[in-house]
Amino acid sequence: TPGTVSIRFSTSLGNTATPDTLTTRFFVTLVFLAISYLFLFIGNIQQTDLVVYLKNSFLGTAWGTYTVALGVSQFISNVPATLLLSGFTNDYRSLLIGVNLGGLGTFIASMASLISYKIYAHNYNETKGRYLLLFTVVNVIYLIILLLGYMIIG
């Protein structure tokens, strides 16, 4: 097509990489490094007096682990919350229930929710605010229902 420029890079293996694939590789590498550093950070921070105190105070019970996992998931997404908190508790049942239910609530709580919002906002920009409000209300309602169910059934 006139006016289009195709940029291609050759790798040492003879494969052709476009800027899109290079960007994808860069971000995959960045995510891998971030997760690696998160594990190092968790390993080092676990030894501080403040973290030991907080761990014993908040993650010392099943209910505490569950609520902290659910709450942290609302702000940093449920997968990073799992990685972060797994180094501070041995109560994996409560942790997993908390982060799984923590995928509901805010749209930040789950990567899938962020992706769906981005797609919606791209295609329906004029109604993205209404979508976000409805999405949040429905998710919070489901979260409350599941929270009550967990409290009743245990």
CSV table of N, CA, C and O in Angstrom, one decimal, residues 28-121:
chain,number,residue,atom,x,y,z
A,28,VAL,N,7.3,-9.3,27.9
A,28,VAL,CA,7.4,-10.6,28.5
A,28,VAL,C,8.6,-10.7,29.4
A,28,VAL,O,8.6,-11.2,30.5
A,29,THR,N,9.8,-10.2,28.9
A,29,THR,CA,11.0,-10.2,29.6
A,29,THR,C,10.8,-9.3,30.9
A,29,THR,O,11.3,-9.7,32.0
A,30,LEU,N,10.2,-8.2,30.7
A,30,LEU,CA,10.0,-7.2,31.8
A,30,LEU,C,9.1,-7.9,32.9
A,30,LEU,O,9.4,-7.8,34.1
A,31,VAL,N,8.1,-8.6,32.5
A,31,VAL,CA,7.2,-9.2,33.5
A,31,VAL,C,8.0,-10.3,34.2
A,31,VAL,O,7.9,-10.5,35.4
A,32,PHE,N,8.8,-11.1,33.5
A,32,PHE,CA,9.6,-12.1,34.1
A,32,PHE,C,10.5,-11.5,35.1
A,32,PHE,O,10.7,-12.1,36.2
A,33,LEU,N,11.2,-10.5,34.8
A,33,LEU,CA,12.1,-9.8,35.7
A,33,LEU,C,11.4,-9.2,36.9
A,33,LEU,O,11.9,-9.3,38.0
A,34,ALA,N,10.2,-8.7,36.7
A,34,ALA,CA,9.4,-8.1,37.8
A,34,ALA,C,9.0,-9.2,38.8
A,34,ALA,O,9.1,-9.0,40.0
A,35,ILE,N,8.6,-10.3,38.3
A,35,ILE,CA,8.2,-11.4,39.1
A,35,ILE,C,9.4,-12.0,39.9
A,35,ILE,O,9.3,-12.3,41.1
A,36,SER,N,10.6,-12.1,39.2
A,36,SER,CA,11.8,-12.5,39.9
A,36,SER,C,12.2,-11.6,41.0
A,36,SER,O,12.5,-12.0,42.1
A,37,TYR,N,12.1,-10.3,40.7
A,37,TYR,CA,12.5,-9.3,41.8
A,37,TYR,C,11.4,-9.3,42.9
A,37,TYR,O,11.8,-9.1,44.0
A,38,LEU,N,10.2,-9.6,42.6
A,38,LEU,CA,9.2,-9.7,43.6
A,38,LEU,C,9.5,-10.8,44.6
A,38,LEU,O,9.4,-10.6,45.8
A,39,PHE,N,9.9,-12.0,44.1
A,39,PHE,CA,10.3,-13.1,44.9
A,39,PHE,C,11.5,-12.7,45.8
A,39,PHE,O,11.6,-13.0,47.0
A,40,LEU,N,12.5,-12.0,45.2
A,40,LEU,CA,13.7,-11.6,46.0
A,40,LEU,C,13.3,-10.6,47.1
A,40,LEU,O,13.7,-10.7,48.2
A,41,PHE,N,12.4,-9.7,46.7
A,41,PHE,CA,11.9,-8.6,47.6
A,41,PHE,C,11.2,-9.3,48.8
A,41,PHE,O,11.4,-9.0,50.0
A,42,ILE,N,10.3,-10.2,48.5
A,42,ILE,CA,9.5,-10.9,49.5
A,42,ILE,C,10.4,-11.7,50.5
A,42,ILE,O,10.3,-11.6,51.7
A,43,GLY,N,11.4,-12.4,49.9
A,43,GLY,CA,12.4,-13.1,50.7
A,43,GLY,C,13.1,-12.2,51.7
A,43,GLY,O,13.4,-12.6,52.8
A,44,ASN,N,13.5,-11.0,51.2
A,44,ASN,CA,14.3,-10.1,52.1
A,44,ASN,C,13.4,-9.4,53.1
A,44,ASN,O,13.8,-9.2,54.2
A,45,ILE,N,12.2,-9.0,52.7
A,45,ILE,CA,11.4,-8.2,53.6
A,45,ILE,C,10.7,-9.0,54.7
A,45,ILE,O,10.4,-8.5,55.7
A,46,GLN,N,10.7,-10.3,54.5
A,46,GLN,CA,10.1,-11.2,55.5
A,46,GLN,C,10.8,-11.2,56.8
A,46,GLN,O,10.3,-11.6,57.8
A,47,GLN,N,12.1,-10.8,56.7
A,47,GLN,CA,12.9,-10.8,57.9
A,47,GLN,C,12.8,-9.6,58.8
A,47,GLN,O,13.3,-9.6,59.9
A,48,THR,N,12.2,-8.5,58.3
A,48,THR,CA,12.1,-7.3,59.1
A,48,THR,C,11.1,-7.5,60.3
A,48,THR,O,10.1,-8.2,60.2
A,49,ASP,N,11.4,-6.7,61.4
A,49,ASP,CA,10.5,-6.8,62.6
A,49,ASP,C,9.1,-6.4,62.3
A,49,ASP,O,8.1,-7.0,62.7
A,50,LEU,N,8.9,-5.3,61.5
A,50,LEU,CA,7.6,-4.9,61.2
A,50,LEU,C,6.8,-5.9,60.4
A,50,LEU,O,5.6,-6.2,60.7
A,51,VAL,N,7.4,-6.5,59.4
A,51,VAL,CA,6.7,-7.5,58.6
A,51,VAL,C,6.3,-8.8,59.5
A,51,VAL,O,5.3,-9.3,59.3
A,52,VAL,N,7.2,-9.2,60.4
A,52,VAL,CA,7.0,-10.3,61.2
A,52,VAL,C,5.8,-10.0,62.1
A,52,VAL,O,4.9,-10.8,62.3
A,53,TYR,N,5.7,-8.8,62.7
A,53,TYR,CA,4.6,-8.3,63.5
A,53,TYR,C,3.3,-8.3,62.7
A,53,TYR,O,2.3,-8.9,63.1
A,54,LEU,N,3.3,-7.7,61.5
A,54,LEU,CA,2.1,-7.7,60.7
A,54,LEU,C,1.7,-9.1,60.2
A,54,LEU,O,0.5,-9.4,60.2
A,55,LYS,N,2.6,-9.9,59.9
A,55,LYS,CA,2.3,-11.3,59.5
A,55,LYS,C,1.6,-12.0,60.6
A,55,LYS,O,0.6,-12.6,60.4
A,56,ASN,N,2.1,-11.9,61.8
A,56,ASN,CA,1.5,-12.6,62.9
A,56,ASN,C,0.2,-12.0,63.3
A,56,ASN,O,-0.8,-12.7,63.7
A,57,SER,N,0.0,-10.7,63.1
A,57,SER,CA,-1.2,-10.0,63.5
A,57,SER,C,-2.4,-10.3,62.5
A,57,SER,O,-3.5,-10.5,62.8
A,58,PHE,N,-2.0,-10.2,61.2
A,58,PHE,CA,-3.1,-10.2,60.2
A,58,PHE,C,-3.2,-11.5,59.4
A,58,PHE,O,-4.2,-11.9,59.0
A,59,LEU,N,-2.1,-12.2,59.3
A,59,LEU,CA,-2.1,-13.5,58.5
A,59,LEU,C,-2.0,-14.7,59.4
A,59,LEU,O,-1.7,-15.8,59.0
A,60,GLY,N,-2.1,-14.5,60.7
A,60,GLY,CA,-2.0,-15.6,61.7
A,60,GLY,C,-3.3,-16.4,61.8
A,60,GLY,O,-3.2,-17.5,62.4
A,61,THR,N,-4.4,-16.0,61.2
A,61,THR,CA,-5.6,-16.8,61.3
A,61,THR,C,-6.1,-17.0,59.9
A,61,THR,O,-5.8,-16.3,58.9
A,62,ALA,N,-7.0,-18.0,59.7
A,62,ALA,CA,-7.6,-18.2,58.4
A,62,ALA,C,-8.4,-17.0,57.9
A,62,ALA,O,-8.3,-16.6,56.8
A,63,TRP,N,-9.2,-16.5,58.8
A,63,TRP,CA,-10.0,-15.3,58.4
A,63,TRP,C,-9.1,-14.1,58.0
A,63,TRP,O,-9.4,-13.4,57.1
A,64,GLY,N,-8.1,-13.9,58.8
A,64,GLY,CA,-7.1,-12.8,58.5
A,64,GLY,C,-6.5,-13.0,57.2
A,64,GLY,O,-6.4,-12.0,56.4
A,65,THR,N,-6.0,-14.2,56.9
A,65,THR,CA,-5.4,-14.4,55.6
A,65,THR,C,-6.4,-14.2,54.4
A,65,THR,O,-6.0,-13.6,53.4
A,66,TYR,N,-7.6,-14.7,54.6
A,66,TYR,CA,-8.6,-14.6,53.6
A,66,TYR,C,-8.9,-13.1,53.3
A,66,TYR,O,-8.9,-12.7,52.2
A,67,THR,N,-9.2,-12.3,54.4
A,67,THR,CA,-9.5,-10.9,54.2
A,67,THR,C,-8.4,-10.1,53.6
A,67,THR,O,-8.6,-9.2,52.8
A,68,VAL,N,-7.2,-10.3,54.1
A,68,VAL,CA,-6.0,-9.6,53.6
A,68,VAL,C,-5.9,-9.9,52.1
A,68,VAL,O,-5.6,-9.0,51.2
A,69,ALA,N,-6.0,-11.2,51.7
A,69,ALA,CA,-5.8,-11.6,50.3
A,69,ALA,C,-6.9,-11.0,49.4
A,69,ALA,O,-6.6,-10.5,48.4
A,70,LEU,N,-8.1,-11.0,49.9
A,70,LEU,CA,-9.2,-10.3,49.2
A,70,LEU,C,-9.0,-8.8,49.1
A,70,LEU,O,-9.2,-8.3,48.0
A,71,GLY,N,-8.6,-8.2,50.1
A,71,GLY,CA,-8.3,-6.7,50.1
A,71,GLY,C,-7.2,-6.3,49.2
A,71,GLY,O,-7.3,-5.4,48.4
A,72,VAL,N,-6.1,-7.0,49.3
A,72,VAL,CA,-4.9,-6.7,48.5
A,72,VAL,C,-5.2,-6.9,47.0
A,72,VAL,O,-4.7,-6.2,46.2
A,73,SER,N,-6.0,-8.0,46.7
A,73,SER,CA,-6.4,-8.2,45.3
A,73,SER,C,-7.1,-7.0,44.7
A,73,SER,O,-7.0,-6.9,43.5
A,74,GLN,N,-7.8,-6.3,45.5
A,74,GLN,CA,-8.5,-5.1,44.9
A,74,GLN,C,-7.6,-4.0,44.4
A,74,GLN,O,-8.0,-3.2,43.6
A,75,PHE,N,-6.4,-4.0,44.9
A,75,PHE,CA,-5.5,-2.9,44.5
A,75,PHE,C,-4.3,-3.3,43.6
A,75,PHE,O,-3.8,-2.5,42.9
A,76,ILE,N,-3.9,-4.6,43.7
A,76,ILE,CA,-2.8,-5.0,42.8
A,76,ILE,C,-3.1,-6.2,41.9
A,76,ILE,O,-2.2,-6.8,41.4
A,77,SER,N,-4.3,-6.6,41.9
A,77,SER,CA,-4.8,-7.7,41.1
A,77,SER,C,-4.5,-9.0,41.8
A,77,SER,O,-3.7,-9.1,42.7
A,78,ASN,N,-5.3,-10.0,41.5
A,78,ASN,CA,-5.3,-11.2,42.3
A,78,ASN,C,-4.0,-12.1,42.1
A,78,ASN,O,-3.6,-12.8,43.0
A,79,VAL,N,-3.5,-12.1,40.9
A,79,VAL,CA,-2.3,-12.9,40.7
A,79,VAL,C,-1.1,-12.4,41.4
A,79,VAL,O,-0.4,-13.1,42.1
A,80,PRO,N,-0.7,-11.1,41.3
A,80,PRO,CA,0.4,-10.5,42.1
A,80,PRO,C,0.1,-10.6,43.6
A,80,PRO,O,1.1,-10.8,44.3
A,81,ALA,N,-1.1,-10.5,44.0
A,81,ALA,CA,-1.5,-10.6,45.4
A,81,ALA,C,-1.1,-12.0,45.9
A,81,ALA,O,-0.6,-12.2,47.0
A,82,THR,N,-1.4,-13.0,45.1
A,82,THR,CA,-1.0,-14.4,45.4
A,82,THR,C,0.5,-14.6,45.6
A,82,THR,O,1.0,-15.1,46.6
A,83,LEU,N,1.2,-14.0,44.6
A,83,LEU,CA,2.7,-14.1,44.7
A,83,LEU,C,3.2,-13.4,45.9
A,83,LEU,O,4.1,-13.8,46.6
A,84,LEU,N,2.7,-12.2,46.2
A,84,LEU,CA,3.1,-11.4,47.3
A,84,LEU,C,2.8,-12.1,48.6
A,84,LEU,O,3.7,-12.2,49.5
A,85,LEU,N,1.6,-12.5,48.8
A,85,LEU,CA,1.2,-13.0,50.1
A,85,LEU,C,1.6,-14.5,50.4
A,85,LEU,O,1.7,-14.9,51.5
A,86,SER,N,1.9,-15.2,49.4
A,86,SER,CA,2.3,-16.6,49.6
A,86,SER,C,3.6,-16.8,50.4
A,86,SER,O,3.8,-17.8,51.0
A,87,GLY,N,4.4,-15.7,50.3
A,87,GLY,CA,5.6,-15.8,51.1
A,87,GLY,C,5.4,-15.5,52.6
A,87,GLY,O,6.3,-15.6,53.4
A,88,PHE,N,4.2,-15.0,53.0
A,88,PHE,CA,3.9,-14.6,54.3
A,88,PHE,C,3.0,-15.5,55.1
A,88,PHE,O,2.6,-15.2,56.3
A,89,THR,N,2.4,-16.5,54.5
A,89,THR,CA,1.5,-17.4,55.1
A,89,THR,C,1.6,-18.9,54.7
A,89,THR,O,2.1,-19.1,53.6
A,90,ASN,N,1.2,-19.8,55.6
A,90,ASN,CA,1.2,-21.2,55.2
A,90,ASN,C,-0.2,-21.7,55.1
A,90,ASN,O,-0.4,-22.8,54.7
A,91,ASP,N,-1.2,-20.8,55.3
A,91,ASP,CA,-2.6,-21.1,55.1
A,91,ASP,C,-3.0,-20.9,53.7
A,91,ASP,O,-3.6,-19.9,53.3
A,92,TYR,N,-2.6,-21.8,52.8
A,92,TYR,CA,-2.8,-21.6,51.4
A,92,TYR,C,-4.3,-21.8,51.0
A,92,TYR,O,-4.7,-21.1,50.0
A,93,ARG,N,-5.0,-22.5,51.7
A,93,ARG,CA,-6.5,-22.6,51.5
A,93,ARG,C,-7.1,-21.2,51.6
A,93,ARG,O,-7.8,-20.8,50.6
A,94,SER,N,-6.9,-20.5,52.7
A,94,SER,CA,-7.5,-19.2,52.9
A,94,SER,C,-7.0,-18.2,51.9
A,94,SER,O,-7.7,-17.4,51.4
A,95,LEU,N,-5.7,-18.3,51.6
A,95,LEU,CA,-5.1,-17.4,50.6
A,95,LEU,C,-5.7,-17.6,49.2
A,95,LEU,O,-6.1,-16.6,48.6
A,96,LEU,N,-5.8,-18.8,48.8
A,96,LEU,CA,-6.4,-19.1,47.5
A,96,LEU,C,-7.9,-18.7,47.4
A,96,LEU,O,-8.3,-18.2,46.4
A,97,ILE,N,-8.6,-19.0,48.4
A,97,ILE,CA,-10.0,-18.5,48.4
A,97,ILE,C,-10.1,-17.0,48.4
A,97,ILE,O,-10.9,-16.4,47.6
A,98,GLY,N,-9.3,-16.4,49.2
A,98,GLY,CA,-9.2,-14.9,49.2
A,98,GLY,C,-8.9,-14.2,47.9
A,98,GLY,O,-9.5,-13.3,47.4
A,99,VAL,N,-7.8,-14.7,47.2
A,99,VAL,CA,-7.4,-14.1,46.0
A,99,VAL,C,-8.4,-14.5,44.8
A,99,VAL,O,-8.6,-13.7,43.9
A,100,ASN,N,-9.0,-15.7,44.9
A,100,ASN,CA,-9.9,-16.1,43.9
A,100,ASN,C,-11.2,-15.2,44.0
A,100,ASN,O,-11.7,-14.7,42.9
A,101,LEU,N,-11.7,-15.0,45.2
A,101,LEU,CA,-12.9,-14.1,45.3
A,101,LEU,C,-12.4,-12.7,45.1
A,101,LEU,O,-13.2,-11.8,44.7
A,102,GLY,N,-11.1,-12.4,45.4
A,102,GLY,CA,-10.6,-11.1,45.2
A,102,GLY,C,-10.5,-10.6,43.8
A,102,GLY,O,-10.3,-9.5,43.5
A,103,GLY,N,-10.7,-11.6,42.9
A,103,GLY,CA,-10.8,-11.2,41.4
A,103,GLY,C,-12.0,-10.4,41.1
A,103,GLY,O,-12.2,-9.9,40.0
A,104,LEU,N,-13.0,-10.4,42.0
A,104,LEU,CA,-14.2,-9.6,41.9
A,104,LEU,C,-14.0,-8.3,42.6
A,104,LEU,O,-13.1,-8.2,43.4
A,105,GLY,N,-14.9,-7.4,42.4
A,105,GLY,CA,-14.8,-6.1,43.1
A,105,GLY,C,-14.4,-5.0,42.1
A,105,GLY,O,-15.1,-4.8,41.1
A,106,THR,N,-13.2,-4.5,42.3
A,106,THR,CA,-12.7,-3.4,41.4
A,106,THR,C,-12.2,-4.1,40.1
A,106,THR,O,-11.9,-5.3,40.0
A,107,PHE,N,-12.2,-3.3,39.0
A,107,PHE,CA,-11.7,-3.9,37.7
A,107,PHE,C,-10.2,-4.1,37.8
A,107,PHE,O,-9.7,-4.9,36.9
A,108,ILE,N,-9.5,-3.6,38.7
A,108,ILE,CA,-8.1,-3.8,38.9
A,108,ILE,C,-7.8,-5.2,39.4
A,108,ILE,O,-6.8,-5.8,39.3
A,109,ALA,N,-8.8,-5.8,40.1
A,109,ALA,CA,-8.7,-7.0,40.8
A,109,ALA,C,-8.4,-8.2,40.0
A,109,ALA,O,-7.9,-9.2,40.4
A,110,SER,N,-8.6,-8.1,38.7
A,110,SER,CA,-8.4,-9.2,37.8
A,110,SER,C,-7.8,-8.7,36.4
A,110,SER,O,-8.4,-7.8,35.9
A,111,MET,N,-6.8,-9.3,36.0
A,111,MET,CA,-6.2,-8.9,34.7
A,111,MET,C,-7.2,-9.1,33.6
A,111,MET,O,-7.3,-8.3,32.7
A,112,ALA,N,-8.0,-10.1,33.6
A,112,ALA,CA,-9.0,-10.3,32.6
A,112,ALA,C,-10.0,-9.1,32.6
A,112,ALA,O,-10.5,-8.7,31.5
A,113,SER,N,-10.3,-8.6,33.7
A,113,SER,CA,-11.2,-7.5,33.8
A,113,SER,C,-10.6,-6.2,33.2
A,113,SER,O,-11.2,-5.5,32.5
A,114,LEU,N,-9.3,-6.0,33.4
A,114,LEU,CA,-8.6,-4.9,32.8
A,114,LEU,C,-8.6,-5.0,31.3
A,114,LEU,O,-8.8,-4.0,30.6
A,115,ILE,N,-8.3,-6.2,30.8
A,115,ILE,CA,-8.3,-6.5,29.4
A,115,ILE,C,-9.7,-6.2,28.8
A,115,ILE,O,-9.8,-5.5,27.7
A,116,SER,N,-10.7,-6.7,29.4
A,116,SER,CA,-12.1,-6.5,28.9
A,116,SER,C,-12.4,-5.1,28.9
A,116,SER,O,-13.1,-4.6,27.9
A,117,TYR,N,-12.1,-4.3,29.9
A,117,TYR,CA,-12.3,-2.9,30.0
A,117,TYR,C,-11.6,-2.2,28.9
A,117,TYR,O,-12.2,-1.3,28.2
A,118,LYS,N,-10.4,-2.5,28.7
A,118,LYS,CA,-9.6,-1.8,27.6
A,118,LYS,C,-10.2,-2.1,26.2
A,118,LYS,O,-10.3,-1.1,25.5
A,119,ILE,N,-10.7,-3.3,26.0
A,119,ILE,CA,-11.3,-3.6,24.7
A,119,ILE,C,-12.6,-2.8,24.6
A,119,ILE,O,-12.9,-2.2,23.6
A,120,TYR,N,-13.4,-2.8,25.7
A,120,TYR,CA,-14.7,-2.0,25.7
A,120,TYR,C,-14.4,-0.6,25.4
A,120,TYR,O,-15.1,0.1,24.6
A,121,ALA,N,-13.5,0.0,26.2
A,121,ALA,CA,-13.2,1.4,26.1
A,121,ALA,C,-12.7,1.8,24.7
A,121,ALA,O,-13.0,2.9,24.2
